[in-house]
Coordinates of C-alpha atoms and ligand atoms in Angstrom, one line a residue:
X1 CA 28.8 20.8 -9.3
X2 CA 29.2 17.1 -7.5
X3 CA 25.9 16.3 -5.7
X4 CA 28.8 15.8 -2.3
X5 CA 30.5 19.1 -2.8
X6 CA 30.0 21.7 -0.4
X7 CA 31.3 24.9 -0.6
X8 CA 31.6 25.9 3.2
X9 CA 29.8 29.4 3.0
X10 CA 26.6 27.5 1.1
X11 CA 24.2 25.2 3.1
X12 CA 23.0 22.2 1.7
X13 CA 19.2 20.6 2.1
X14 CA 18.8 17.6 0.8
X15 CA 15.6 16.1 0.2
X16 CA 14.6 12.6 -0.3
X17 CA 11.6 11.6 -2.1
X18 CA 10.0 13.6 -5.1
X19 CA 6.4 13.6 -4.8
X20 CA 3.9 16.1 -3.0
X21 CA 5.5 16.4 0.6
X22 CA 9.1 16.4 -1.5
X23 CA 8.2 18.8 -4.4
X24 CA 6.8 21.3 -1.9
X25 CA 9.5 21.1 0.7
X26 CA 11.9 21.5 -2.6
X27 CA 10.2 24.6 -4.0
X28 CA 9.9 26.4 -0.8
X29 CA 13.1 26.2 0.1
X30 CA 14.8 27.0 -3.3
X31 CA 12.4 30.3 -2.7
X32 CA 13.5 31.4 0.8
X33 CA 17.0 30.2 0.7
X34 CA 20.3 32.1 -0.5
X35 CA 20.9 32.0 -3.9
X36 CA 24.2 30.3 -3.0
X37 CA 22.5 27.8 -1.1
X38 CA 21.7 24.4 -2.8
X39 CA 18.3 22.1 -2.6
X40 CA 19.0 19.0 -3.8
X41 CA 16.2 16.2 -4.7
X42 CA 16.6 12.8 -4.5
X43 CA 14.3 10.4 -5.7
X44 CA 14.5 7.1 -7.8
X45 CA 11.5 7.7 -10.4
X46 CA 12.1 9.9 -13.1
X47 CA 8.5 11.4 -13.2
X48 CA 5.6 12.8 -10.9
X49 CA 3.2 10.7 -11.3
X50 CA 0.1 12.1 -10.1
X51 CA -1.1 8.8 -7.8
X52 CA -4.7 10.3 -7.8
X53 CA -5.4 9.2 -11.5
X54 CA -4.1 5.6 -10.9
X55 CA -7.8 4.7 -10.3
X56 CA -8.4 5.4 -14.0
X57 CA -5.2 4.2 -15.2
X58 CA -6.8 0.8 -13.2
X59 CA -9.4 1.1 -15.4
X60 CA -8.1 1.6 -19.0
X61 CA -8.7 5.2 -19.3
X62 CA -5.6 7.5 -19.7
X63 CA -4.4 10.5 -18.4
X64 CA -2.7 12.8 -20.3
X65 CA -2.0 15.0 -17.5
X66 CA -0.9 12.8 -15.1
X67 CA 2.6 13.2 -15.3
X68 CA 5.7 15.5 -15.6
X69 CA 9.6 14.8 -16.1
X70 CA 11.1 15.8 -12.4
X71 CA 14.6 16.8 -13.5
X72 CA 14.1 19.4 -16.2
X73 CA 11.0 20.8 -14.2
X74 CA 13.8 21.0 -10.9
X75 CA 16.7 22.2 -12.9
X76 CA 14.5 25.2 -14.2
X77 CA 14.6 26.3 -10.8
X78 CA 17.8 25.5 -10.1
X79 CA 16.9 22.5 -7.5
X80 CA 19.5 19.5 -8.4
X81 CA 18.0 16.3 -8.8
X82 CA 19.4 13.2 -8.6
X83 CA 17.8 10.4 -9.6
X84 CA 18.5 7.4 -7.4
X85 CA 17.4 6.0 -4.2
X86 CA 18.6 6.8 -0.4
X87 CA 20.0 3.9 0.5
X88 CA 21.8 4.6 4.5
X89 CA 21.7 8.0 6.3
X90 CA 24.5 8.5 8.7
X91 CA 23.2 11.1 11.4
X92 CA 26.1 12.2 13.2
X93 CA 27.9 12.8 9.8
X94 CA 25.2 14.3 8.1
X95 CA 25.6 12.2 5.0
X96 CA 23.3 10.2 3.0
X97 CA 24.3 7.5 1.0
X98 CA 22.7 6.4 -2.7
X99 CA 22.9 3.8 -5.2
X100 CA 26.1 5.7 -6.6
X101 CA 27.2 8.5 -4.1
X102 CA 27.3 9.6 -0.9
X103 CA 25.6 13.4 -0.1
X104 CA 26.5 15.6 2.8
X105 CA 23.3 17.5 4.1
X106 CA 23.3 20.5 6.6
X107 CA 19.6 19.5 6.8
X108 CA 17.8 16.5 5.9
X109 CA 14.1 16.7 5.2
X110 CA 12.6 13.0 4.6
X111 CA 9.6 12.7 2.2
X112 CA 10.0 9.2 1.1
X113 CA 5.9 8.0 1.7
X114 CA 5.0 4.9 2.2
X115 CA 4.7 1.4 1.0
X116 CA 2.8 -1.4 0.9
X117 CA 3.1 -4.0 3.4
X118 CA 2.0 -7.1 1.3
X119 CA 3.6 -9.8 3.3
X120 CA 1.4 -8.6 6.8
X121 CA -1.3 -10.7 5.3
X122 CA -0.7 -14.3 4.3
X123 CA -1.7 -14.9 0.7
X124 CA -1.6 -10.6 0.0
X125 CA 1.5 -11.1 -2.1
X126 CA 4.0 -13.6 -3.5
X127 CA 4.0 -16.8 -5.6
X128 CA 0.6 -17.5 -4.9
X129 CA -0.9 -13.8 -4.8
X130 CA -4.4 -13.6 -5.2
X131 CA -4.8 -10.1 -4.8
X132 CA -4.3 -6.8 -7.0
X133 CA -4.5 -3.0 -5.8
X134 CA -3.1 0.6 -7.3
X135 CA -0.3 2.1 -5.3
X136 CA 2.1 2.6 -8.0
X137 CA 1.6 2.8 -12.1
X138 CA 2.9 -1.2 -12.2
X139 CA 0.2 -2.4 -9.0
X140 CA -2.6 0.1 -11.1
X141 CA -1.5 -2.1 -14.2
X142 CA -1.6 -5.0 -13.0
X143 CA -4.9 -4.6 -11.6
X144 CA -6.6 -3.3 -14.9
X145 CA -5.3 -7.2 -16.1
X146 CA -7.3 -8.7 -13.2
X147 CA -10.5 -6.4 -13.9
X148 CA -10.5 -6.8 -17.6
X149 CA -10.2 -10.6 -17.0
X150 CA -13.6 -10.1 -14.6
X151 CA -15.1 -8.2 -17.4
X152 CA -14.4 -10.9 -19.9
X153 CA -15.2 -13.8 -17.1
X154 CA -17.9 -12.4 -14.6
X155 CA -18.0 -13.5 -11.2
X156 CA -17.9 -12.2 -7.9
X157 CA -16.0 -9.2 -7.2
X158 CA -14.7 -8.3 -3.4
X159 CA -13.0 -4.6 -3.2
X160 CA -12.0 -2.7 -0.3
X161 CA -9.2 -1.4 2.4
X162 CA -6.7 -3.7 4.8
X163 CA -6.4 -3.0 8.6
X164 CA -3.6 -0.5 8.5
X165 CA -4.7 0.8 4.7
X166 CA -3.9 4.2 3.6
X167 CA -5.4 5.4 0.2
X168 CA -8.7 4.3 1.2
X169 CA -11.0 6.1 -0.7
X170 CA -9.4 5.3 -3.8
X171 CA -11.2 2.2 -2.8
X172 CA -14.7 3.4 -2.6
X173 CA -14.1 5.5 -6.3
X174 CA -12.6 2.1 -7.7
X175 CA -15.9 0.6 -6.7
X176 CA -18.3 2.9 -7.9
X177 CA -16.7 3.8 -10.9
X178 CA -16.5 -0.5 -11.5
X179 CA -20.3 -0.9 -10.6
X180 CA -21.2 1.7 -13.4
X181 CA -19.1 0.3 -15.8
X182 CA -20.6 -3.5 -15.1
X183 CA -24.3 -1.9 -15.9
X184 CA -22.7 -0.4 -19.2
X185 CA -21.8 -3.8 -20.1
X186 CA -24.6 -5.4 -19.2
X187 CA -22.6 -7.5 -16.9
X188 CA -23.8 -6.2 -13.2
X189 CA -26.0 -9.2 -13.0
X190 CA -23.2 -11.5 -12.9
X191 CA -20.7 -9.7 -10.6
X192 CA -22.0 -9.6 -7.6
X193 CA -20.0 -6.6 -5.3
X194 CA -18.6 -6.6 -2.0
X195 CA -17.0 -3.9 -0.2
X196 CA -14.5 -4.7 2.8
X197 CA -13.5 -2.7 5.3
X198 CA -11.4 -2.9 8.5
X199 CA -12.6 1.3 8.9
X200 CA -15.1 1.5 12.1
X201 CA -18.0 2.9 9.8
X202 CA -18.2 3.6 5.9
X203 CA -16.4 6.5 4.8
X204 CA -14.2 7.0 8.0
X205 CA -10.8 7.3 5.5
X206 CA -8.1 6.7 8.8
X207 CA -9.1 9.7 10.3
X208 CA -12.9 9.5 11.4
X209 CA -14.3 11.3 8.4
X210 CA -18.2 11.5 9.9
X211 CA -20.1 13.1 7.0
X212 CA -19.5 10.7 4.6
X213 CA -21.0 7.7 6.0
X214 CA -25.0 7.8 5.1
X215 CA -23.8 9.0 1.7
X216 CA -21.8 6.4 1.0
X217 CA -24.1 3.7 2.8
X218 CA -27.2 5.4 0.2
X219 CA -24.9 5.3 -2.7
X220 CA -24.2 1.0 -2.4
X221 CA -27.5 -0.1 -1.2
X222 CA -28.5 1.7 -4.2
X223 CA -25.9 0.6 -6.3
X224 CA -26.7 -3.4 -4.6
X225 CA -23.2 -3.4 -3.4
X226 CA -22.6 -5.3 -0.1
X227 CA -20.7 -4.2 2.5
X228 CA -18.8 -6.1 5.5
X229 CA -17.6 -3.0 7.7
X230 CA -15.2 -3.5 10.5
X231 CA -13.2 -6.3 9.5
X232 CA -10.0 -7.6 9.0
X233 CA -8.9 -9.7 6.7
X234 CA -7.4 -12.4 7.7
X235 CA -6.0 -14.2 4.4
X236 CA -6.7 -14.0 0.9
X237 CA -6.0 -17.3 -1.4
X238 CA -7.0 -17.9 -4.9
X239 CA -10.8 -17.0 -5.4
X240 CA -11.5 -16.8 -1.5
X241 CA -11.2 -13.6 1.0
X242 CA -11.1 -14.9 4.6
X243 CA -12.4 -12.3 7.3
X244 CA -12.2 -12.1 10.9
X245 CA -15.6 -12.6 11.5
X246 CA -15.2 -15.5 10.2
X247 CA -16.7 -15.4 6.6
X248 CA -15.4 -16.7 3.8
X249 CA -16.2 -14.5 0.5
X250 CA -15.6 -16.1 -2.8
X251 CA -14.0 -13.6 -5.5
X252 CA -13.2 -13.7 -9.3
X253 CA -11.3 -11.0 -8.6
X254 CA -9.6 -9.2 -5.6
X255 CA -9.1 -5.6 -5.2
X256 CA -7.5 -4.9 -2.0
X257 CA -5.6 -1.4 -0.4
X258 CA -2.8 -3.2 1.6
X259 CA -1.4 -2.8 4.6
X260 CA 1.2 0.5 5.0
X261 CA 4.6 0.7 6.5
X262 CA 7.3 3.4 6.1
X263 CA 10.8 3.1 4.5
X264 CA 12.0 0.9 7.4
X265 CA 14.8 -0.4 6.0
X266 CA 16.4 3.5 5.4
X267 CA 15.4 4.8 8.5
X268 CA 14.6 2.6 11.1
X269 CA 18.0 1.2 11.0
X270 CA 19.4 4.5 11.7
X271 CA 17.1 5.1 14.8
X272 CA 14.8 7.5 13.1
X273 CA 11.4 5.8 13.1
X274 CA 8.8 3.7 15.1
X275 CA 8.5 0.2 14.5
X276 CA 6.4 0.9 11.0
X277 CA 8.9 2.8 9.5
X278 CA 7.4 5.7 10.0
X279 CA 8.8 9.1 11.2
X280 CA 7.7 11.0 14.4
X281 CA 7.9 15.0 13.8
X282 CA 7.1 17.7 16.4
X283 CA 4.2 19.8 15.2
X284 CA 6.6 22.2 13.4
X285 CA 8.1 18.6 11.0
X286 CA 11.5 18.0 13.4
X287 CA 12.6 15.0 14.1
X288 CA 11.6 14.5 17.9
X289 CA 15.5 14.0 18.5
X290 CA 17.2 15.0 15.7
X291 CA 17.2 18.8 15.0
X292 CA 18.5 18.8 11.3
X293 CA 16.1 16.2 10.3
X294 CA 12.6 17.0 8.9
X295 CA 9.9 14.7 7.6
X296 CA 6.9 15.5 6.1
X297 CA 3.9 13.3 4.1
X298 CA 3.1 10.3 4.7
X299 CA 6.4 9.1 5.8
X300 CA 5.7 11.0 9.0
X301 CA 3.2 11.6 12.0
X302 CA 2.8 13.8 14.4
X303 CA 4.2 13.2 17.9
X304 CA 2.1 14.7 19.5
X305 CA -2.1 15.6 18.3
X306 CA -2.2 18.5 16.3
X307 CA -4.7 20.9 15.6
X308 CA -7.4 20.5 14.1
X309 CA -6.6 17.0 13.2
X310 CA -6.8 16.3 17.3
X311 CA -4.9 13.0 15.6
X312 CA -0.8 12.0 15.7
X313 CA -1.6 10.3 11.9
X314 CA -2.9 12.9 9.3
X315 CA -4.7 11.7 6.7
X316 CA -2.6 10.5 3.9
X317 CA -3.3 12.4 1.2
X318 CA -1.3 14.5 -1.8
X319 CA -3.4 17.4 -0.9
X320 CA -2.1 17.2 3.0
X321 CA 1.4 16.1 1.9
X322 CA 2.2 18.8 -0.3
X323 CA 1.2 21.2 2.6
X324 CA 3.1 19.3 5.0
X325 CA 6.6 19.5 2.6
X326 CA 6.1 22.6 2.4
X327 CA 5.3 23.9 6.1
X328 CA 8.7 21.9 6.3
X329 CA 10.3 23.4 3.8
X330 CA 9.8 26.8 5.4
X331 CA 10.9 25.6 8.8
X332 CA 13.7 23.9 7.5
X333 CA 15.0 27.5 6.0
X334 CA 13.6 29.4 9.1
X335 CA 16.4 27.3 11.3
X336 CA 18.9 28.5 8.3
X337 CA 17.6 32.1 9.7
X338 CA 16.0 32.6 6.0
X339 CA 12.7 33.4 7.0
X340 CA 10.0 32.7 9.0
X341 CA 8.9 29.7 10.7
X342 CA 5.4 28.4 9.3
X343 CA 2.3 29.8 11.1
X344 CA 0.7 26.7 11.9
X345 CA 1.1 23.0 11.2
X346 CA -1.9 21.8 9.6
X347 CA -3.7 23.9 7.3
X348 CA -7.5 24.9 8.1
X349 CA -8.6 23.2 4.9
X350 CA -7.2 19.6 6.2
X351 CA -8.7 17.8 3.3
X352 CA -10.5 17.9 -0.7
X353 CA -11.1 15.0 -2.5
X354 CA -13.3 14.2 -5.3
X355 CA -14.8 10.6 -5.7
X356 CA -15.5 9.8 -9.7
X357 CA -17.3 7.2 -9.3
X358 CA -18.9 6.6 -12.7
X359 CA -22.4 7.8 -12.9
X360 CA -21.9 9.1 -9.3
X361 CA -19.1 11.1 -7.6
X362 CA -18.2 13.1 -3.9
X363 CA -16.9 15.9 -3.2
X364 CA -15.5 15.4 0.1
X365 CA -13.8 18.2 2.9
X366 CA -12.6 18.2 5.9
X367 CA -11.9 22.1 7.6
X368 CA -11.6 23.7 11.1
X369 CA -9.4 25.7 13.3
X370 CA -9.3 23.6 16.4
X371 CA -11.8 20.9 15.4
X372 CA -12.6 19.4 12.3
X373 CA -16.1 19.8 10.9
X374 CA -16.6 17.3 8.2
X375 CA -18.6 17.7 4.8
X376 CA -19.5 15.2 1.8
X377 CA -21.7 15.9 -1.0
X378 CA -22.6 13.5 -4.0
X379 CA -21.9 14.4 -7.4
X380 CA -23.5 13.8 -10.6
X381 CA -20.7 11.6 -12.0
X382 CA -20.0 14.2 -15.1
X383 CA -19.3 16.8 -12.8
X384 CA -16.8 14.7 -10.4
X385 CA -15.0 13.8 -13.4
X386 CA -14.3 17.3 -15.0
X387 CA -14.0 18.3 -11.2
X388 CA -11.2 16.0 -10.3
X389 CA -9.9 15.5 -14.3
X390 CA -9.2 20.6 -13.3
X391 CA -7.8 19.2 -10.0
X392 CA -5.2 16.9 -11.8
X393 CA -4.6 19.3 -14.0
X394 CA -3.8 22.4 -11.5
X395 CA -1.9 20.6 -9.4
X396 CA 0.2 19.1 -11.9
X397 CA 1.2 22.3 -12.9
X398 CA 1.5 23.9 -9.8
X399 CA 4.1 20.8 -9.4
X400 CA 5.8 21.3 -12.4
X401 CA 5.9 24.8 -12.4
X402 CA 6.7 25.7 -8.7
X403 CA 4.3 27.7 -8.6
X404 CA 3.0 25.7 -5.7
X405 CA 5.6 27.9 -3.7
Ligands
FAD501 C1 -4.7 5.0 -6.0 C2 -4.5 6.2 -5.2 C3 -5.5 7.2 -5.1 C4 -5.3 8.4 -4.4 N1 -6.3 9.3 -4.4 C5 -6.1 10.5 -3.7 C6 -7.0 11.6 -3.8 O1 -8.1 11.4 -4.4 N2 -6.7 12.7 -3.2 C7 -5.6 12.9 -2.5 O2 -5.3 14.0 -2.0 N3 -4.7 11.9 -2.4 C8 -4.9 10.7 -3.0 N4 -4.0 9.7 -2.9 C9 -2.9 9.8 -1.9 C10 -1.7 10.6 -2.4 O3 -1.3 10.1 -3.7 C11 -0.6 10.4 -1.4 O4 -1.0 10.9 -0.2 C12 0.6 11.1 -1.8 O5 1.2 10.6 -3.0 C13 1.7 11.1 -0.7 O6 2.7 11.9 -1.0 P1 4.2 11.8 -0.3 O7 5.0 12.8 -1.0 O8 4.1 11.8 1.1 O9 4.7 10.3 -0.7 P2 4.7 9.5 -2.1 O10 3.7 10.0 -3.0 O11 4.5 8.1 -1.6 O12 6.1 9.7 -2.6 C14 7.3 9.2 -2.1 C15 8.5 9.7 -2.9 O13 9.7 9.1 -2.2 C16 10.4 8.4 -3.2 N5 11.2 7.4 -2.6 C17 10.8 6.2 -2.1 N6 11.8 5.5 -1.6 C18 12.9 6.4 -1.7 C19 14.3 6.3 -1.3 N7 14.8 5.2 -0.7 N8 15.1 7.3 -1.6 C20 14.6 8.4 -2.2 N9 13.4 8.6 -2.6 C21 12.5 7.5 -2.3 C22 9.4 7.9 -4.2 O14 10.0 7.6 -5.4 C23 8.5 9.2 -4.3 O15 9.1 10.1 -5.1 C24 -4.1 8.5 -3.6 C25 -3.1 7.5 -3.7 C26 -3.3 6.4 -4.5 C27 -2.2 5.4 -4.5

């Protein structure tokens, strides 16, 4: 069947974006929904790609398990998927438009993440960018040129997170795991490291992580790795990071987590999202003024705080994202009276992530009921590997599988 028929006794969810937040929303639906019913997919990539791993992939180590094919995994549980990007969405006809098709929906659940926002700092990106940083397989590529180049001409190194970065502690791994293999080199002498932050302490992630602070702090005085906490940077150009304390840093190489916005060229132009692109939910994923549209991941936030975040912004993580598509998943088929709604918005485990830093690692949670209470331990750097190396591994098949349903 046509990806725009739509036979009038089945209800169609569409669902754009094919990663965590779109994978779980896709699963749970295809579970509580009539059999007649169809859950369709749309995404642009051909594979999950596990974004975790890209900090390895950054640094010239593969990952077998990293990835999946989405459309036989979908079609084995008869999700549709069709691989192309949402190009329009026209709300009062409940149609989305792609590269090659329009798609009616009876609900619409958005899942579409977010990207980076290299022009909001002058020298970030275009002819005469200076800067590398893993949000993709290409960016994770492209910065594994620029660190093998360091490793083959040392020189000051300046790593870190953008005001407005998500994916921040992929910077902190990407440091520590770079500052052990500089010692196996023998080249640490020569590369002197920076860390730069625009967080309010070490370790605060976007969402006022507390516990990881000292540990972190330990771990780079140890490790001689500077820090400049607190900052923004102002503009990067070739060799130099400009701050807005004023400092000038002096880089062989840059490694920087940009700025994020939301798909604002999709949604914003239909009314759907703030000024970032991003999407405000109610705490149960609605639109705030559209009832047949859902978001979930990191293409959304909350409208209001939610519990036990106490935040609008959740932190912007698979773990969190996968939850989130599919709490609206099951919302999304509760309003097609399949089911019932999800029992709360947030889940009391609100965050896991494992750190492989090299010779070091951290395990870091975050878990409450009405407030979060925040935990971070350090790792011998064997253990965080095989720990986050099972993680990959689950996950991925949970994704592939469904099983994550
Ligand atoms: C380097 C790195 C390290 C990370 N480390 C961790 C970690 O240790 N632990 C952790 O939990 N999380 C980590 N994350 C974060 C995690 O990967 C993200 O939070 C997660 O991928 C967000 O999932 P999402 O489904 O909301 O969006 P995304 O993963 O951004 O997926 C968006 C989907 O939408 C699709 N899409 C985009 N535009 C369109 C369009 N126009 N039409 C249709 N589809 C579209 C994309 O192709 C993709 O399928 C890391 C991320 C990075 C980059």
């Amino acid at each position: 069947m046509a990806a725009n028929q739509n036979p009038s006794s089945a209800r169609h969810v569409v669902i754009a974006g094919a990663s965590f937040a779109g994978l779980g929303a896709a699963y749970t639906l295809r579970k509580r929904l009539r059999p007649e019913d169809r859950v369709t997919v749309i995404a642009p990539n051909d594979s999950f790609v596990f974004a975790p791993s890209l900090v390895w992939a950054a640094l010239g180590r593969s990952s077998a398990h990293s990835r999946f094919a989405l459309e036989p995994a979908l079609r084995r549980k008869n999700i549709e998927y069709v691989q192309s990007a949402v190009r329009e969405v026209d709300v009062a006809g409940h149609t989305v438009r792609t590269d090659d098709d329009q798609v009616s929906y009876d609900k619409l659940i958005i899942a579409t993440g977010g990207r980076p926002d290299t022009t909001a700092i002058p020298g970030l990106a275009g002819e005469f960018r200076a800067a590398s940083w893993i949000v993709s397989e290409n960016s994770a590529m492209e910065a594994r040129n620029v660190l093998r180049k360091l490793f083959s001409e040392p020189g000051p190194l300046v790593i870190g997170a953008a005001q407005g970065a998500s994916y921040i502690s992929a910077a902190y791994e990407l440091a520590l795991a770079l500052e052990t293999a500089l010692r196996r080199e023998g080249l640490r002498d020569r590369v002197p490291i920076t860390f730069v932050t625009a967080e309010p302490f070490l370790g605060h992630l976007g969402f006022g992580q507390t516990a990881a602070r000292d540990r972190i702090q330990k771990l780079f005085s140890q490790r001689n790795i500077e820090t400049r906490v607190a900052v923004a940077i102002e503009h990067v150009q070739a060799e130099e990071v400009k701050l807005s304390s004023c400092e000038t840093l002096l880089a062989n190489a840059i490694v920087i987590m940009p700025p994020f916005t939301g798909a604002v060229d999709i949604w914003k132009s239909a009314g759907l999202t703030d000024e970032t692109g991003m999407v405000p939910v109610t705490s149960e994923y609605r639109h705030i003024e559209q009832p047949d549209i859902y978001a979930a991941g990191v293409a959304s936030y909350f409208s209001q705080p939610v519990p036990p975040l106490g935040l609008a912004h959740a932190p912007h993580t698979g773990y969190l994202s996968l939850h989130m598509g599919k709490a609206a998943g099951q919302n999304a088929a509760a309003s097609l009276d399949c089911g019932t709604p999800a029992p709360r918005p947030l889940p009391r485990t609100m965050d896991v992530r494992v750190l492989d830093g090299g010779r070091v690692g951290l395990l870091l949670t975050s878990r409450g009921d009405a407030t979060l209470r925040h935990r971070a331990m350090v790792l011998p750097g064997v253990v965080a590997h095989r720990l986050k190396s099972a993680i990959e591994r689950y996950l991925v098949w949970e994704l592939r599988t469904g099983r994550v349903a």
